Amino acid sequence: MPDEPPTRPERTDRAYGAPEGETESERRRRRARFPRELAEARALRDRVRPRRAKAARVRHAMRMRTFRW
């Protein structure tokens, strides 16, 4: 059957990095933890590199000013 296009595998949570046997509540808990850890990592980066953080704040403020009326 060389004329048939290849089929894509079914999407499963395991294919996207979820542990095997994970329940729905564990998955939701893991997904809710991610934004908290991301914010913590960003705060740590801002403390370690204050000049870069200030420059990023200034760039963000300039971007926001662009869209004001």
Short mmCIF file of C-alpha atoms in Angstrom, two decimals:
data_model
loop_
_atom_site.label_atom_id
_atom_site.label_comp_id
_atom_site.label_asym_id
_atom_site.label_seq_id
_atom_site.Cartn_x
_atom_site.Cartn_y
_atom_site.Cartn_z
CA MET A 1 0.00 0.00 0.00
CA PRO A 2 2.58 2.60 -0.99
CA ASP A 3 -0.11 5.01 -2.29
CA GLU A 4 -1.63 5.65 1.14
CA PRO A 5 -0.29 8.62 3.11
CA PRO A 6 1.37 7.79 6.41
CA THR A 7 -0.95 8.05 9.37
CA ARG A 8 -0.14 10.12 12.42
CA PRO A 9 0.06 8.29 15.71
CA GLU A 10 -2.73 8.90 18.19
CA ARG A 11 -2.04 11.68 20.65
CA THR A 12 -1.51 10.30 24.12
CA ASP A 13 -0.42 12.10 27.26
CA ARG A 14 2.51 9.73 27.55
CA ALA A 15 3.79 10.89 24.17
CA TYR A 16 3.92 14.44 25.52
CA GLY A 17 5.90 13.72 28.68
CA ALA A 18 3.20 12.72 31.16
CA PRO A 19 4.16 9.83 33.44
CA GLU A 20 2.49 6.51 32.81
CA GLY A 21 -0.42 5.76 35.12
CA GLU A 22 -0.97 9.40 36.06
CA THR A 23 -4.51 10.19 37.16
CA GLU A 24 -6.45 13.22 35.96
CA SER A 25 -6.13 14.98 39.32
CA GLU A 26 -2.35 14.40 39.36
CA ARG A 27 -2.14 15.79 35.84
CA ARG A 28 -4.09 18.92 36.82
CA ARG A 29 -1.91 19.38 39.90
CA ARG A 30 1.25 19.06 37.80
CA ARG A 31 -0.09 21.52 35.22
CA ALA A 32 -1.08 24.02 37.92
CA ARG A 33 2.41 23.83 39.43
CA PHE A 34 4.12 24.83 36.18
CA PRO A 35 3.11 28.56 36.13
CA ARG A 36 4.16 28.91 39.78
CA GLU A 37 7.57 27.41 39.05
CA LEU A 38 7.93 29.57 35.95
CA ALA A 39 7.17 32.74 37.93
CA GLU A 40 9.65 31.66 40.60
CA ALA A 41 12.34 31.09 37.97
CA ARG A 42 11.69 34.51 36.42
CA ALA A 43 11.89 36.19 39.84
CA LEU A 44 15.20 34.44 40.53
CA ARG A 45 16.55 35.55 37.15
CA ASP A 46 15.50 39.14 37.89
CA ARG A 47 17.29 39.07 41.24
CA VAL A 48 20.45 37.63 39.71
CA ARG A 49 20.53 40.01 36.74
CA PRO A 50 18.93 43.29 37.86
CA ARG A 51 20.20 45.33 34.89
CA ARG A 52 18.71 42.91 32.40
CA ALA A 53 15.45 42.87 34.37
CA LYS A 54 15.27 46.67 34.35
CA ALA A 55 15.92 46.78 30.62
CA ALA A 56 13.18 44.19 30.08
CA ARG A 57 10.74 46.26 32.16
CA VAL A 58 11.58 49.37 30.12
CA ARG A 59 11.11 47.49 26.82
CA HIS A 60 7.80 46.09 28.04
CA ALA A 61 6.62 49.56 29.11
CA MET A 62 7.52 50.96 25.69
CA ARG A 63 5.63 48.15 23.96
CA MET A 64 2.58 48.84 26.13
CA ARG A 65 2.74 52.58 25.40
CA THR A 66 2.53 51.80 21.70
CA PHE A 67 -1.01 50.45 22.07
CA ARG A 68 -2.44 53.24 24.24
CA TRP A 69 -4.80 55.83 22.76
#
